[in-house]
GROMACS .gro file of C-alpha atoms in nm:
model
  344
    1MET     CA    1   0.000   0.000   0.000
    2SER     CA    2   0.158   0.327  -0.110
    3SER     CA    3  -0.030   0.531   0.144
    4ILE     CA    4  -0.239   0.462   0.453
    5VAL     CA    5  -0.486   0.738   0.357
    6SER     CA    6  -0.625   0.734   0.004
    7ASP     CA    7  -0.646   1.040  -0.219
    8ASP     CA    8  -1.026   1.038  -0.191
    9ALA     CA    9  -1.009   1.029   0.188
   10LEU     CA   10  -0.760   1.316   0.186
   11ALA     CA   11  -0.988   1.518  -0.044
   12THR     CA   12  -1.283   1.458   0.191
   13ALA     CA   13  -1.075   1.556   0.493
   14MET     CA   14  -0.951   1.869   0.318
   15PHE     CA   15  -1.304   1.974   0.219
   16THR     CA   16  -1.437   1.917   0.571
   17TYR     CA   17  -1.143   2.101   0.725
   18SER     CA   18  -1.121   2.398   0.489
   19LYS     CA   19  -1.491   2.458   0.423
   20ILE     CA   20  -1.661   2.362   0.752
   21LEU     CA   21  -1.455   2.295   1.065
   22SER     CA   22  -1.167   2.538   1.029
   23PRO     CA   23  -1.373   2.849   0.936
   24SER     CA   24  -1.626   2.780   1.211
   25LEU     CA   25  -1.363   2.737   1.482
   26GLN     CA   26  -1.162   3.034   1.356
   27VAL     CA   27  -1.462   3.268   1.375
   28LEU     CA   28  -1.550   3.144   1.724
   29ALA     CA   29  -1.189   3.173   1.844
   30ILE     CA   30  -1.150   3.525   1.705
   31LEU     CA   31  -1.476   3.644   1.863
   32ALA     CA   32  -1.393   3.473   2.194
   33ASN     CA   33  -1.050   3.634   2.219
   34ILE     CA   34  -1.177   3.979   2.119
   35PHE     CA   35  -1.433   3.940   2.396
   36ASN     CA   36  -1.153   3.832   2.633
   37ILE     CA   37  -0.951   4.142   2.545
   38VAL     CA   38  -1.248   4.372   2.609
   39THR     CA   39  -1.334   4.194   2.934
   40PHE     CA   40  -0.984   4.200   3.084
   41CYS     CA   41  -0.942   4.566   2.986
   42LYS     CA   42  -1.274   4.634   3.157
   43ILE     CA   43  -1.164   4.445   3.470
   44GLY     CA   44  -0.842   4.644   3.489
   45LEU     CA   45  -0.475   4.565   3.463
   46LYS     CA   46  -0.373   4.608   3.826
   47ASP     CA   47  -0.321   4.234   3.866
   48SER     CA   48  -0.032   4.047   3.701
   49VAL     CA   49  -0.252   3.744   3.627
   50ASN     CA   50  -0.505   3.956   3.436
   51VAL     CA   51  -0.220   4.119   3.242
   52THR     CA   52  -0.095   3.774   3.144
   53PHE     CA   53  -0.445   3.660   3.046
   54LEU     CA   54  -0.480   3.974   2.831
   55ALA     CA   55  -0.146   3.909   2.659
   56ILE     CA   56  -0.249   3.549   2.589
   57ALA     CA   57  -0.577   3.668   2.436
   58ILE     CA   58  -0.397   3.918   2.210
   59SER     CA   59  -0.145   3.656   2.101
   60ASP     CA   60  -0.417   3.398   2.040
   61VAL     CA   61  -0.633   3.629   1.830
   62VAL     CA   62  -0.340   3.732   1.608
   63TYR     CA   63  -0.246   3.366   1.561
   64VAL     CA   64  -0.601   3.267   1.464
   65VAL     CA   65  -0.638   3.566   1.228
   66MET     CA   66  -0.318   3.463   1.051
   67ASP     CA   67  -0.435   3.103   1.038
   68ALA     CA   68  -0.767   3.218   0.890
   69PHE     CA   69  -0.579   3.422   0.629
   70ILE     CA   70  -0.371   3.117   0.535
   71SER     CA   71  -0.682   2.898   0.510
   72ALA     CA   72  -0.861   3.155   0.293
   73SER     CA   73  -0.553   3.188   0.071
   74VAL     CA   74  -0.541   2.812   0.016
   75VAL     CA   75  -0.913   2.801  -0.070
   76ILE     CA   76  -0.867   3.085  -0.319
   77ALA     CA   77  -0.557   2.918  -0.465
   78LEU     CA   78  -0.760   2.605  -0.540
   79SER     CA   79  -1.037   2.804  -0.710
   80PRO     CA   80  -1.037   2.817  -1.092
   81TRP     CA   81  -1.088   3.196  -1.113
   82GLN     CA   82  -0.770   3.279  -0.922
   83ARG     CA   83  -0.539   3.215  -1.219
   84ASP     CA   84  -0.560   3.580  -1.326
   85LEU     CA   85  -0.465   3.719  -0.985
   86PRO     CA   86  -0.134   3.912  -0.977
   87VAL     CA   87  -0.012   3.718  -0.673
   88GLY     CA   88   0.016   3.346  -0.611
   89MET     CA   89  -0.208   3.279  -0.312
   90LEU     CA   90  -0.015   2.969  -0.207
   91SER     CA   91   0.302   3.177  -0.213
   92LEU     CA   92   0.135   3.444  -0.002
   93SER     CA   93   0.013   3.189   0.252
   94GLY     CA   94   0.361   3.038   0.261
   95CYS     CA   95   0.509   3.374   0.356
   96VAL     CA   96   0.259   3.428   0.638
   97HIS     CA   97   0.288   3.066   0.757
   98PHE     CA   98   0.606   3.115   0.958
   99TYR     CA   99   0.493   3.443   1.116
  100GLN     CA  100   0.196   3.279   1.286
  101PHE     CA  101   0.435   3.066   1.492
  102VAL     CA  102   0.564   3.382   1.660
  103PHE     CA  103   0.226   3.421   1.827
  104LEU     CA  104   0.154   3.050   1.873
  105ASP     CA  105   0.481   3.004   2.060
  106SER     CA  106   0.434   3.330   2.249
  107SER     CA  107   0.100   3.203   2.380
  108THR     CA  108   0.264   2.877   2.485
  109CYS     CA  109   0.543   3.066   2.664
  110LEU     CA  110   0.292   3.295   2.836
  111GLU     CA  111   0.079   3.004   2.957
  112THR     CA  112   0.391   2.827   3.083
  113TYR     CA  113   0.502   3.146   3.259
  114LEU     CA  114   0.158   3.173   3.417
  115ALA     CA  115   0.188   2.816   3.543
  116ILE     CA  116   0.531   2.880   3.692
  117THR     CA  117   0.418   3.197   3.871
  118ARG     CA  118   0.113   3.027   4.020
  119CYS     CA  119   0.324   2.732   4.136
  120CYS     CA  120   0.571   2.966   4.304
  121CYS     CA  121   0.297   3.172   4.470
  122VAL     CA  122   0.115   2.862   4.595
  123ALA     CA  123   0.422   2.663   4.706
  124LEU     CA  124   0.612   2.955   4.865
  125PRO     CA  125   0.361   3.239   4.903
  126LEU     CA  126   0.565   3.451   5.144
  127LYS     CA  127   0.875   3.442   4.925
  128PHE     CA  128   0.709   3.504   4.588
  129LYS     CA  129   0.406   3.711   4.693
  130ASN     CA  130   0.551   4.043   4.577
  131MET     CA  131   0.789   3.912   4.312
  132PHE     CA  132   0.553   3.885   4.013
  133THR     CA  133   0.438   4.246   3.994
  134VAL     CA  134   0.252   4.401   3.701
  135THR     CA  135   0.564   4.586   3.586
  136ARG     CA  136   0.781   4.275   3.593
  137THR     CA  137   0.510   4.076   3.419
  138LEU     CA  138   0.490   4.336   3.141
  139ILE     CA  139   0.868   4.320   3.098
  140ILE     CA  140   0.857   3.940   3.075
  141ILE     CA  141   0.570   3.955   2.822
  142ILE     CA  142   0.768   4.198   2.605
  143ILE     CA  143   1.075   3.974   2.629
  144ILE     CA  144   0.871   3.669   2.526
  145PHE     CA  145   0.725   3.838   2.218
  146THR     CA  146   1.059   3.996   2.126
  147CYS     CA  147   1.253   3.671   2.154
  148ASN     CA  148   0.998   3.476   1.951
  149LEU     CA  149   1.017   3.742   1.679
  150PHE     CA  150   1.388   3.815   1.660
  151LEU     CA  151   1.500   3.454   1.689
  152ARG     CA  152   1.317   3.399   1.360
  153VAL     CA  153   1.466   3.697   1.176
  154PRO     CA  154   1.720   3.476   0.992
  155LEU     CA  155   1.431   3.257   0.873
  156PHE     CA  156   1.216   3.555   0.773
  157THR     CA  157   1.499   3.708   0.571
  158SER     CA  158   1.569   3.382   0.388
  159TYR     CA  159   1.254   3.400   0.176
  160GLY     CA  160   1.019   3.651   0.022
  161LEU     CA  161   0.801   3.740  -0.276
  162ALA     CA  162   0.931   3.821  -0.623
  163TRP     CA  163   0.782   3.868  -0.968
  164LEU     CA  164   0.819   3.541  -1.158
  165LYS     CA  165   0.681   3.432  -1.493
  166SER     CA  166   0.488   3.105  -1.491
  167SER     CA  167   0.584   2.856  -1.760
  168THR     CA  168   0.233   2.706  -1.765
  169THR     CA  169   0.015   3.019  -1.771
  170ASN     CA  170   0.272   3.261  -1.917
  171LEU     CA  171   0.165   3.513  -1.650
  172THR     CA  172   0.393   3.713  -1.423
  173LYS     CA  173   0.296   3.680  -1.056
  174LEU     CA  174   0.430   3.757  -0.713
  175SER     CA  175   0.563   3.419  -0.608
  176PHE     CA  176   0.744   3.263  -0.313
  177VAL     CA  177   1.121   3.281  -0.355
  178ALA     CA  178   1.357   3.105  -0.113
  179GLN     CA  179   1.722   3.192  -0.061
  180LYS     CA  180   1.987   2.922  -0.051
  181ASP     CA  181   1.991   2.916   0.330
  182PHE     CA  182   1.611   2.888   0.363
  183GLN     CA  183   1.614   2.509   0.406
  184THR     CA  184   1.873   2.535   0.683
  185PHE     CA  185   1.676   2.790   0.883
  186ASN     CA  186   1.352   2.602   0.818
  187MET     CA  187   1.512   2.287   0.958
  188VAL     CA  188   1.626   2.479   1.266
  189GLU     CA  189   1.267   2.600   1.309
  190GLN     CA  190   1.130   2.247   1.277
  191VAL     CA  191   1.380   2.094   1.518
  192GLY     CA  192   1.394   2.375   1.773
  193ALA     CA  193   1.053   2.540   1.784
  194ARG     CA  194   0.838   2.253   1.660
  195THR     CA  195   1.010   1.955   1.827
  196VAL     CA  196   1.242   2.041   2.117
  197CYS     CA  197   1.046   2.332   2.269
  198PRO     CA  198   0.710   2.147   2.283
  199VAL     CA  199   0.878   1.862   2.472
  200ILE     CA  200   1.035   2.105   2.720
  201PHE     CA  201   0.711   2.297   2.772
  202LEU     CA  202   0.525   1.967   2.804
  203PHE     CA  203   0.753   1.867   3.092
  204ILE     CA  204   0.710   2.206   3.263
  205SER     CA  205   0.331   2.213   3.217
  206THR     CA  206   0.296   1.856   3.345
  207LEU     CA  207   0.503   1.935   3.654
  208CYS     CA  208   0.309   2.256   3.721
  209SER     CA  209  -0.025   2.080   3.673
  210PHE     CA  210   0.078   1.817   3.927
  211LEU     CA  211   0.194   2.074   4.183
  212LEU     CA  212  -0.114   2.294   4.141
  213THR     CA  213  -0.349   1.997   4.163
  214LYS     CA  214  -0.168   1.884   4.476
  215SER     CA  215  -0.210   2.231   4.626
  216LEU     CA  216  -0.583   2.227   4.548
  217VAL     CA  217  -0.625   1.890   4.718
  218ALA     CA  218  -0.428   2.011   5.020
  219ALA     CA  219  -0.633   2.332   5.039
  220SER     CA  220  -0.954   2.130   5.023
  221LEU     CA  221  -0.838   1.904   5.306
  222ARG     CA  222  -0.736   2.203   5.519
  223ARG     CA  223  -1.075   2.367   5.468
  224LYS     CA  224  -1.247   2.044   5.566
  225LEU     CA  225  -1.030   2.021   5.877
  226MET     CA  226  -1.107   2.383   5.967
  227THR     CA  227  -1.479   2.313   5.938
  228GLN     CA  228  -1.444   2.012   6.165
  229CYS     CA  229  -1.244   2.213   6.415
  230ASP     CA  230  -1.502   2.491   6.423
  231SER     CA  231  -1.773   2.237   6.498
  232LEU     CA  232  -1.604   2.115   6.816
  233VAL     CA  233  -1.793   2.323   7.072
  234ASN     CA  234  -1.632   2.151   7.371
  235ASN     CA  235  -1.282   2.283   7.296
  236ASN     CA  236  -1.174   2.589   7.488
  237ALA     CA  237  -1.063   2.903   7.308
  238SER     CA  238  -0.692   2.853   7.362
  239GLU     CA  239  -0.697   2.498   7.229
  240LYS     CA  240  -0.902   2.608   6.931
  241SER     CA  241  -0.660   2.887   6.841
  242GLN     CA  242  -0.368   2.647   6.863
  243ILE     CA  243  -0.541   2.416   6.617
  244ASN     CA  244  -0.655   2.681   6.374
  245GLU     CA  245  -0.344   2.896   6.359
  246PRO     CA  246  -0.117   2.667   6.156
  247ILE     CA  247  -0.406   2.578   5.925
  248THR     CA  248  -0.528   2.926   5.833
  249THR     CA  249  -0.179   3.049   5.748
  250LYS     CA  250  -0.149   2.783   5.483
  251THR     CA  251  -0.504   2.776   5.353
  252LEU     CA  252  -0.583   2.936   5.018
  253SER     CA  253  -0.865   3.187   5.009
  254ALA     CA  254  -1.174   3.108   4.804
  255LYS     CA  255  -1.060   3.358   4.538
  256GLU     CA  256  -0.713   3.201   4.524
  257VAL     CA  257  -0.861   2.852   4.495
  258GLN     CA  258  -1.074   2.956   4.197
  259LEU     CA  259  -0.776   3.124   4.033
  260VAL     CA  260  -0.557   2.818   4.085
  261LYS     CA  261  -0.835   2.600   3.940
  262ALA     CA  262  -0.854   2.818   3.627
  263VAL     CA  263  -0.477   2.821   3.577
  264THR     CA  264  -0.452   2.448   3.646
  265LEU     CA  265  -0.716   2.366   3.387
  266VAL     CA  266  -0.555   2.596   3.127
  267ILE     CA  267  -0.215   2.436   3.189
  268PHE     CA  268  -0.358   2.084   3.186
  269LEU     CA  269  -0.520   2.148   2.848
  270LEU     CA  270  -0.198   2.312   2.727
  271GLY     CA  271  -0.016   1.995   2.829
  272ASN     CA  272  -0.251   1.787   2.614
  273VAL     CA  273  -0.190   2.016   2.316
  274LEU     CA  274   0.187   2.003   2.368
  275LEU     CA  275   0.172   1.625   2.395
  276VAL     CA  276   0.003   1.604   2.055
  277LEU     CA  277   0.252   1.851   1.905
  278SER     CA  278   0.545   1.660   2.052
  279VAL     CA  279   0.424   1.325   1.919
  280PHE     CA  280   0.351   1.479   1.577
  281SER     CA  281   0.694   1.643   1.554
  282LEU     CA  282   0.879   1.336   1.679
  283ALA     CA  283   0.688   1.121   1.428
  284GLN     CA  284   0.807   1.348   1.148
  285ALA     CA  285   1.163   1.319   1.275
  286ALA     CA  286   1.150   0.942   1.328
  287VAL     CA  287   0.962   0.841   1.011
  288ALA     CA  288   1.126   0.992   0.704
  289GLU     CA  289   0.830   0.907   0.478
  290PHE     CA  290   0.584   1.085   0.710
  291TYR     CA  291   0.626   1.424   0.545
  292PRO     CA  292   0.470   1.631   0.262
  293GLY     CA  293   0.568   1.489  -0.074
  294LYS     CA  294   0.676   1.155   0.072
  295LYS     CA  295   0.512   0.811   0.094
  296TYR     CA  296   0.276   0.896   0.381
  297LYS     CA  297   0.198   1.250   0.261
  298ASN     CA  298  -0.179   1.189   0.272
  299LEU     CA  299  -0.166   1.068   0.632
  300HIS     CA  300   0.055   1.364   0.717
  301GLY     CA  301  -0.202   1.597   0.562
  302VAL     CA  302  -0.492   1.453   0.763
  303VAL     CA  303  -0.293   1.465   1.088
  304THR     CA  304  -0.191   1.823   1.011
  305TYR     CA  305  -0.557   1.921   0.973
  306ALA     CA  306  -0.639   1.758   1.308
  307VAL     CA  307  -0.348   1.930   1.484
  308ASN     CA  308  -0.445   2.268   1.339
  309LEU     CA  309  -0.803   2.225   1.461
  310LEU     CA  310  -0.669   2.141   1.807
  311LEU     CA  311  -0.454   2.455   1.809
  312ILE     CA  312  -0.744   2.675   1.699
  313SER     CA  313  -0.969   2.519   1.964
  314HIS     CA  314  -0.706   2.577   2.232
  315ALA     CA  315  -0.689   2.942   2.132
  316GLY     CA  316  -1.065   2.980   2.168
  317TYR     CA  317  -1.202   2.777   2.458
  318LYS     CA  318  -1.024   2.966   2.739
  319SER     CA  319  -1.324   3.200   2.767
  320ILE     CA  320  -1.527   2.911   2.907
  321ILE     CA  321  -1.261   2.842   3.170
  322TYR     CA  322  -1.238   3.208   3.269
  323TYR     CA  323  -1.616   3.237   3.298
  324LYS     CA  324  -1.639   2.923   3.508
  325PHE     CA  325  -1.362   2.994   3.758
  326ASN     CA  326  -1.286   3.369   3.748
  327THR     CA  327  -1.541   3.564   3.954
  328LYS     CA  328  -1.436   3.906   3.823
  329TYR     CA  329  -1.443   3.782   3.466
  330ARG     CA  330  -1.788   3.629   3.513
  331SER     CA  331  -1.935   3.940   3.677
  332THR     CA  332  -1.783   4.165   3.410
  333VAL     CA  333  -1.919   3.946   3.130
  334ASN     CA  334  -2.262   3.944   3.292
  335ALA     CA  335  -2.250   4.323   3.317
  336LEU     CA  336  -2.138   4.364   2.956
  337LEU     CA  337  -2.410   4.131   2.831
  338ARG     CA  338  -2.659   4.262   3.088
  339LEU     CA  339  -2.714   3.909   3.212
  340ASP     CA  340  -2.747   4.020   3.574
  341SER     CA  341  -3.066   4.215   3.502
  342LYS     CA  342  -3.204   3.928   3.296
  343LEU     CA  343  -3.132   3.675   3.573
  344HIS     CA  344  -3.313   3.892   3.825
   0.00000   0.00000   0.00000
């Protein structure tokens, strides 16, 4: 069998992806993140966590907009009427393709940073309470975006658009032109950003998810113990204070518990996405024929569609998590949508 996935199956998958699933998820993700941006700006940026959430929303919406542009370019490129256009749409999408990873990887870095800060604040609250200020968080956010952009400058400068004459249509179009070092920088991108980094971030996100989950369980047990202690009416006041003092100093507040739950769920879902990306990238590295233009190109295409849908979904469903676990976010959303008056 020359390919696990037939050409007909690939065509069906491509139609379903490009005409139904991808556009639907892209529109929802863009609207959700625009709403996130408005909501967090409305809440205020006096808290470092909200600043990070806002940066993630901005990064996510830019990534999805670029992905939507690439998808639209591919659809246009496959249309019969596009032959007279002055620019090759596949070439245009190829140029934008690498820029979207600046924002995809920035979102991943920001979510990982958020996980690390929450772990530090939960594990050692006295030591890290005042470390992650809004100013420092803004500096770190700028560094993350800057590094993800400038580390790719060699790749960005190794290709571009140029006027080329097609031998088949005899038309001159703006087409993708790669320099001699493009393949080298592209390989560095594939190995570093698409293979090594997802594995590293997967390890960090898994560790942070474990520590945050452990802290939630411990906080729940402490609250239960406090409730039991308060119900013991026969204890004298001095004995009761001796019991409660070491517990209350280590117990998370209700607001902190909800925040930790939100961050934990975001990081857990990020870990699942990174796991898929890591397996996908390692499969490309381990199986030489699992690549575009090779023996298993059809299977690679179908898996690529599935991975892209997962990435778009991850960029869009955070609104549900925020609404579920973030009290300020929920109250602000209800006020913006006037749900409070409708509920009453």
